[in-house]
Coordinates of C-alpha atoms in Angstrom, one line a residue:
X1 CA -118.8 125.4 217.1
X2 CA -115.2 123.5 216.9
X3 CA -115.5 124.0 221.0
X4 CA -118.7 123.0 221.7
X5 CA -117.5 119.6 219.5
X6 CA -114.3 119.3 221.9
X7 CA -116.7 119.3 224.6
X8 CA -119.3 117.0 223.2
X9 CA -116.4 114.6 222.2
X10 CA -114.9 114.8 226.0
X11 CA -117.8 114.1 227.2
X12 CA -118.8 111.2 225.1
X13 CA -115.2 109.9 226.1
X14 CA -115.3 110.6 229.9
X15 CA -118.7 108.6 230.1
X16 CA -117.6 106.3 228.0
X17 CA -114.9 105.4 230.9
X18 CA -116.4 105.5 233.5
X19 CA -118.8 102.2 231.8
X20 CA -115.3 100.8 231.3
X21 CA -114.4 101.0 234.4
X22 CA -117.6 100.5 236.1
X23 CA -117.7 96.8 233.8
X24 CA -114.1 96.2 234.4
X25 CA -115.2 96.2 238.3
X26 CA -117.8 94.1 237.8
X27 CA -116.2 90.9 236.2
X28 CA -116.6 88.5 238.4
X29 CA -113.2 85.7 238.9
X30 CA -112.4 83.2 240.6
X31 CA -108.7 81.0 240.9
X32 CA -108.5 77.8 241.5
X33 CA -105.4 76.1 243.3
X34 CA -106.2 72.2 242.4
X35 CA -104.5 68.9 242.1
X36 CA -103.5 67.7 238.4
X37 CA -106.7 65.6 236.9
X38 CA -109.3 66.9 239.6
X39 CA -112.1 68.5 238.6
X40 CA -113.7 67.8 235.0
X41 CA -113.3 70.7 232.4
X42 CA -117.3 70.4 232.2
X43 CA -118.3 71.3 235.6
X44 CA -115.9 73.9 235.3
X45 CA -117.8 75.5 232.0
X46 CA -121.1 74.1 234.1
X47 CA -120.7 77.0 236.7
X48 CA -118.9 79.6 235.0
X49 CA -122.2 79.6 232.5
X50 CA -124.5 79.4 236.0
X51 CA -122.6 82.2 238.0
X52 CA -120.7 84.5 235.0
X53 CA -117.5 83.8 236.8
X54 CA -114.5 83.3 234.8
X55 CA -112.8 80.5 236.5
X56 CA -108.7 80.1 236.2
X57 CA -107.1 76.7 237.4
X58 CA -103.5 76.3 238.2
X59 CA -102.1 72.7 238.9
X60 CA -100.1 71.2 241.6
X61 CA -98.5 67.7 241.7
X62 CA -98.5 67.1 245.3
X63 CA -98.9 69.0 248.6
X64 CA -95.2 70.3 249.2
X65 CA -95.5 71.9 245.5
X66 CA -98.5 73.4 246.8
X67 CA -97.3 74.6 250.1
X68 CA -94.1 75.8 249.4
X69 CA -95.4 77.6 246.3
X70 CA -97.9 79.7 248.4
X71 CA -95.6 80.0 251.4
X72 CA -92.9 81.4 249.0
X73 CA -95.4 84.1 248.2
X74 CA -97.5 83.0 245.4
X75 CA -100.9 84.8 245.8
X76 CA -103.7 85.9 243.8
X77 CA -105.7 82.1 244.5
X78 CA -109.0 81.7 246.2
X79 CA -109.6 77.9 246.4
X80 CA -107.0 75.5 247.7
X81 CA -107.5 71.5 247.6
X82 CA -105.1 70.4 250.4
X83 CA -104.9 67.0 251.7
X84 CA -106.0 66.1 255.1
X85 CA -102.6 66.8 256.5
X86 CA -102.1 70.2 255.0
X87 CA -105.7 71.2 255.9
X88 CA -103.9 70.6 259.7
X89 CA -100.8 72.7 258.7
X90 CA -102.3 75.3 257.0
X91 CA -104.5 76.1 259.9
X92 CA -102.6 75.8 262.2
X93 CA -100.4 78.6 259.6
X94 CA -103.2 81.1 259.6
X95 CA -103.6 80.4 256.0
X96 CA -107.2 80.1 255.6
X97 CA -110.1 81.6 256.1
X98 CA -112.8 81.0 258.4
X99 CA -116.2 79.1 256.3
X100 CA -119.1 80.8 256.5
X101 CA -121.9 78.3 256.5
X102 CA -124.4 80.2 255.8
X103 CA -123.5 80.7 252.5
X104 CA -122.7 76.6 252.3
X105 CA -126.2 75.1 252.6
X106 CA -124.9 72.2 250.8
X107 CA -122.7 71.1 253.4
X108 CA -126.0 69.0 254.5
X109 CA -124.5 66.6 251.8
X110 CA -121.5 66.0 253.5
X111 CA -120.8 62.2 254.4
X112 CA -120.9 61.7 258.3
X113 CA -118.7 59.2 258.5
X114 CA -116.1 61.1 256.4
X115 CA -116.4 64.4 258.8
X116 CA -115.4 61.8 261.8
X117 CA -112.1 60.7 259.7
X118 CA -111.6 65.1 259.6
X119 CA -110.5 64.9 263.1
X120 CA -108.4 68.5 262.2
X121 CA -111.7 70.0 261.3
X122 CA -114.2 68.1 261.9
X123 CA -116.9 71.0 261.8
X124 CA -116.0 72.6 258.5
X125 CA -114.6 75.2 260.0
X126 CA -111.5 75.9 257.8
X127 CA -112.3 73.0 255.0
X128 CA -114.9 71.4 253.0
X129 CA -114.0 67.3 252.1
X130 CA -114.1 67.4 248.6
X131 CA -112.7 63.3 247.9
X132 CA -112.0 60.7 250.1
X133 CA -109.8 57.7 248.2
X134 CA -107.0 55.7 248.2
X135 CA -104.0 55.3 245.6
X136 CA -103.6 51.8 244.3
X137 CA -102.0 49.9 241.7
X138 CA -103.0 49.9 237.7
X139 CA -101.6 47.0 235.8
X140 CA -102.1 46.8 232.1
X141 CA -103.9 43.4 231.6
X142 CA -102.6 42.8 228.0
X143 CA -98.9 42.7 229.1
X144 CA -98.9 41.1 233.3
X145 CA -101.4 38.0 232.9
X146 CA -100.9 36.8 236.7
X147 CA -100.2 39.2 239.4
X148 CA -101.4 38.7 243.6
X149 CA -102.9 42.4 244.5
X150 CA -100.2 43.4 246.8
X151 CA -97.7 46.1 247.3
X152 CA -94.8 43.9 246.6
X153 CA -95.4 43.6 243.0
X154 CA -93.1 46.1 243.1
X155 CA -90.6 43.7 244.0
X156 CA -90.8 41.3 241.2
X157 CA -87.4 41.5 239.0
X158 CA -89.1 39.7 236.0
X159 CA -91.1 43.4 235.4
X160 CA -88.0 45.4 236.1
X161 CA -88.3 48.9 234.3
X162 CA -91.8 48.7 233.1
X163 CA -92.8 49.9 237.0
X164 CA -93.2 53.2 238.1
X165 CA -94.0 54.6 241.3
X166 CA -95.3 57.8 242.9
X167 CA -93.3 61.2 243.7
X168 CA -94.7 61.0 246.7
X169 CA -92.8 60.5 250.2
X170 CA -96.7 60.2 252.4
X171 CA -97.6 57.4 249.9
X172 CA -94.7 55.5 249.4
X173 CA -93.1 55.3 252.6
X174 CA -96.9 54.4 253.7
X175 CA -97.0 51.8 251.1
X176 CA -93.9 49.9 252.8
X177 CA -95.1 50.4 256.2
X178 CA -98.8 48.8 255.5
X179 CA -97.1 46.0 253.6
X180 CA -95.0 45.1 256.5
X181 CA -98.0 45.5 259.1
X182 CA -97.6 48.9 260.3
X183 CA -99.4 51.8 260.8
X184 CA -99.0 54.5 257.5
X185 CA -98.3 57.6 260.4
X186 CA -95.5 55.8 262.0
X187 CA -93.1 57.3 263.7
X188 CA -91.0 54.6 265.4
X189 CA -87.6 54.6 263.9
X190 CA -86.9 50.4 263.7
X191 CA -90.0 50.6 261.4
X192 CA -89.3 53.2 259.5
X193 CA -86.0 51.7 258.7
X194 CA -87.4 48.8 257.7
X195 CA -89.6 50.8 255.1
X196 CA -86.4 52.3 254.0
X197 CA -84.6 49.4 253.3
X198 CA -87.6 47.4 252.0
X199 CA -88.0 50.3 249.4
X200 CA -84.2 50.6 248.1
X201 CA -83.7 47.2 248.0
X202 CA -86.4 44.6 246.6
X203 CA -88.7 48.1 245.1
X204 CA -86.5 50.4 243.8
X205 CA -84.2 48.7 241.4
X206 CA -87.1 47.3 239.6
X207 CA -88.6 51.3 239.0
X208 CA -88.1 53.0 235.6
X209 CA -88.6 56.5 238.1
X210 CA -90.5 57.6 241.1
X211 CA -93.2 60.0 239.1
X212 CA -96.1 62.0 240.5
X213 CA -97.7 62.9 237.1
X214 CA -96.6 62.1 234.0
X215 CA -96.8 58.1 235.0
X216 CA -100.6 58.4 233.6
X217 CA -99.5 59.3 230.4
X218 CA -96.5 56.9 230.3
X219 CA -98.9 54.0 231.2
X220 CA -101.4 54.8 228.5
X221 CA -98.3 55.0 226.2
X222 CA -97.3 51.5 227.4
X223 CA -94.2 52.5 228.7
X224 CA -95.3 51.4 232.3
X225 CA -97.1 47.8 232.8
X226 CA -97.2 49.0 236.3
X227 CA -98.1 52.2 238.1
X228 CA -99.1 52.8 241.9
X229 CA -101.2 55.9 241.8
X230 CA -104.4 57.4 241.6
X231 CA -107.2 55.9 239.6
X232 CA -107.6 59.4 237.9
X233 CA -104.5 60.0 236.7
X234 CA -104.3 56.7 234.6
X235 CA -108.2 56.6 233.6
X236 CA -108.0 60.6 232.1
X237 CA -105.4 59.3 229.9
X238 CA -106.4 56.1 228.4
X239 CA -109.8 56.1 226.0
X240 CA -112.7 54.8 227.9
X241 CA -112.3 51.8 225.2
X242 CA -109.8 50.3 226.3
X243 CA -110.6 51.0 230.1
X244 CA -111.6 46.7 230.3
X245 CA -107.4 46.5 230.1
X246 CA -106.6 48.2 232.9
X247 CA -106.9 46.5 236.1
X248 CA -107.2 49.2 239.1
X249 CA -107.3 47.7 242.6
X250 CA -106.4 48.4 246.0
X251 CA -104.0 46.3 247.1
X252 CA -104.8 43.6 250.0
X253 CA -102.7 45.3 252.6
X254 CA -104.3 48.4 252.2
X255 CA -102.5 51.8 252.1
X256 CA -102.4 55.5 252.8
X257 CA -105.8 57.2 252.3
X258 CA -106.6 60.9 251.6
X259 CA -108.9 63.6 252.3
X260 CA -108.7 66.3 250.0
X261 CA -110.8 69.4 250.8
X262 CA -111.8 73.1 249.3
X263 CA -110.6 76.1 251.5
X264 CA -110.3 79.4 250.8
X265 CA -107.3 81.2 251.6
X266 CA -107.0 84.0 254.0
X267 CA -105.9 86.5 251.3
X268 CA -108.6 85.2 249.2
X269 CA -110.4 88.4 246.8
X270 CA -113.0 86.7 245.5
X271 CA -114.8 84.9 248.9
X272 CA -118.3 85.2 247.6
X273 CA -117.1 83.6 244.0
X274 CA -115.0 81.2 246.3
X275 CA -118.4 79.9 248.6
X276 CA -120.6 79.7 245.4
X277 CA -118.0 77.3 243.6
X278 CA -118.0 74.5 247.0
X279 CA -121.4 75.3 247.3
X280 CA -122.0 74.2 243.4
X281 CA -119.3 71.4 243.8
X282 CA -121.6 69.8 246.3
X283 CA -124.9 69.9 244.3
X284 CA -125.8 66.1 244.2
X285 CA -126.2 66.3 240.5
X286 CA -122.9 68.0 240.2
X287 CA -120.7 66.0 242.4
X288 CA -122.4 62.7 240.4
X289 CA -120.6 64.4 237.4
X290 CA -117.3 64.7 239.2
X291 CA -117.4 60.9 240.3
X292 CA -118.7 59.8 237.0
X293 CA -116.0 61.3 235.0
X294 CA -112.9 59.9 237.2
X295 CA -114.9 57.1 237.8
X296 CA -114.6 57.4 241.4
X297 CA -116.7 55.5 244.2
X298 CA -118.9 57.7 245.9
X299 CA -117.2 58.4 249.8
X300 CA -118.2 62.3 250.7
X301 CA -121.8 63.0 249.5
X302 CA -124.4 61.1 250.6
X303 CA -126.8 62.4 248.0
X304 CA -124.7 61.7 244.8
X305 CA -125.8 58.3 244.6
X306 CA -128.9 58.3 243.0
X307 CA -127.2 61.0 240.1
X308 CA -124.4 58.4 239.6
X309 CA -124.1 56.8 235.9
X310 CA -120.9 54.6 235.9
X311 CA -119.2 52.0 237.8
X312 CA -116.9 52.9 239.7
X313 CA -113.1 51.8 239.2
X314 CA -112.9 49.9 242.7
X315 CA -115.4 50.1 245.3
X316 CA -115.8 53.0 248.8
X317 CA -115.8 49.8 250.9
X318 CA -112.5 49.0 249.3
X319 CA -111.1 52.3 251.6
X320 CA -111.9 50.4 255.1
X321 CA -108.6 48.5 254.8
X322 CA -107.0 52.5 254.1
X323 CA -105.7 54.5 256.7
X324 CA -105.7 58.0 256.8
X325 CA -102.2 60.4 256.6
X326 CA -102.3 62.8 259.5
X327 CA -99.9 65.9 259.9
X328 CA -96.7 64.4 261.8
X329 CA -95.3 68.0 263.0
X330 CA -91.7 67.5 264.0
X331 CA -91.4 63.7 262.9
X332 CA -92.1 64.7 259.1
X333 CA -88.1 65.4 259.3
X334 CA -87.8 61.8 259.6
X335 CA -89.6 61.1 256.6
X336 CA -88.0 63.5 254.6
X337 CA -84.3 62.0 255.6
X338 CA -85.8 59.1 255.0
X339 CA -86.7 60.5 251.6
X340 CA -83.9 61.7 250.6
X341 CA -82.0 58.6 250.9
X342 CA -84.6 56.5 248.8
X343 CA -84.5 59.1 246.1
X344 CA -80.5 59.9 246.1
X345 CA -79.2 56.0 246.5
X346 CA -77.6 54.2 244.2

């Protein structure tokens, strides 16, 4: 009798195992390489309620963290958000994997116009545009009362340590070179030096820190008066109250535009998880969220619009004085050097 119980009991056990397993195999994931501030907690909980996929998100602060964290090995990620110059590297890397559009039936949303800016991929091979914008300035109204919208605000001694700008070489450097008429993917070295020097000596000594994150936080706090960066980073962190004192613009000269995108990596394990998510992202209805809640102008799908709720912090027509950041190859040293002396001078 006692045996016949073992057996029973063994049984029960091995079966009950084997549905362990057999669930354990069938939980469906998916990881998320993304930008800081980048895709709203609600559309998150929106799909992982749709699909039953539990959905992790790590955070980068700007492309180099992003690269150099998954060329040093990191793995285990599925869906990247690389800017329009990484997109170019990272292909050119063998790093992603090849978009199968048949799963992507969405991609019918996609903006024209910002497909003909994707001049790396400009059939959606590798990448799927996810935002097209432009950094800018925020200024806190109730402490700067008169200010010209320009890049060399950043110049002006009487706000000296209430200023902050980005972590950011692309951006910065870019900033200086639009402000004295040239193009942000220069590579000619009289105007690069000229950026240089324009940054360390009339920006620079009036900047608390060059910051690509916390500065949202340190604005709301009113720390900063002053902030270039993006519109997202300073609107998550300041109640929607109080959004009428912020003034977000773009300044005249224009600036460094951006093109992030959704790719899925070539070691990716979850693919089918990883085409329902850009699929879902590119909803209309969804993507209305997205803009909505950063309060972004609508630039990549063409359908959004009529979702849409909120006015958008500056406008997409604002971007045409913006100029896209394209993968330098070789001549990124000489923005790195170039880099390193901004940061490291005295």
């Amino acid at each position: 009798m006692k045996n016949k119980f073992f057996l029973a009991s063994m049984m029960l056990l091995a079966v009950l195992f084997i549905f362990a397993g057999c669930n354990k195999s069938e939980k469906k994931e998916l990881y998320l390489f993304n930008w800081t501030y980048y895709t709203p907690d609600s559309v998150i909980e929106q799909f992982k309620n749709e699909f039953g996929i539990d959905v992790h998100v790590d955070n980068f602060a700007s492309n180099e963290e992003m690269f150099a964290k998954l060329k040093a090995g990191a793995s285990g990620y599925d869906v990247v958000f690389p800017s329009q110059d990484y997109v170019s590297i990272m292909i050119a890397e063998g790093m992603l994997k090849e978009l199968d559009h048949t799963k992507l039936p969405n991609l019918n949303n996609i903006n024209p116009f910002v497909l003909s800016k994707a001049t790396y991929d400009p059939e959606m091979k590798y990448s799927v545009p996810y935002y097209m914008g432009i950094a800018g300035i925020a200024v806190n109204k109730t402490k700067v009362s008169e200010y010209g919208k320009s890049w060399n605000i950043f110049g002006r001694e009487d706000l000296k340590n209430r200023m902050c700008m980005m972590d950011d070489l692309r951006e910065v450097i870019g900033d200086a070179l639009v402000y004295l008429g040239y193009s942000v993917n220069s590579t000619n070295d009289a105007e690069l030096t000229k950026a240089k020097n324009l940054i360390i000596n009339d920006w620079k000594p009036n900047l608390v820190t060059f910051d690509a994150e916390g500065f949202g936080k340190a604005f709301a706090r009113g720390d900063f008066w002053v902030v270039q960066g993006y519109e997202e980073v300073v609107f998550s962190e300041i109640e929607e109250a109080k959004w009428d004192t912020v003034d977000f613009f773009i300044p005249d000269e224009g600036g460094p535009m951006y093109l992030d995108s959704m790719c899925v990596l070539k070691d990716s394990k979850n693919y089918e998880a990883a085409f329902q998510f850009i699929n879902f992202i590119h909803r209309p209805e969804v993507y209305a969220q997205f803009l909505d809640y950063f309060r972004f102008p609508n630039s990549v799908n063409k359908e959004a619009d009529k979702y849409m709720q909120k006015e958008p912090a500056y406008n997409a027509t604002d971007m045409e004085r913006g100029e896209l950041k394209y993968d330098l190859g070789e001549d990124l040293a000489k923005y790195n050097a170039i880099w390193q002396d901004i940061r490291f001078t005295e």
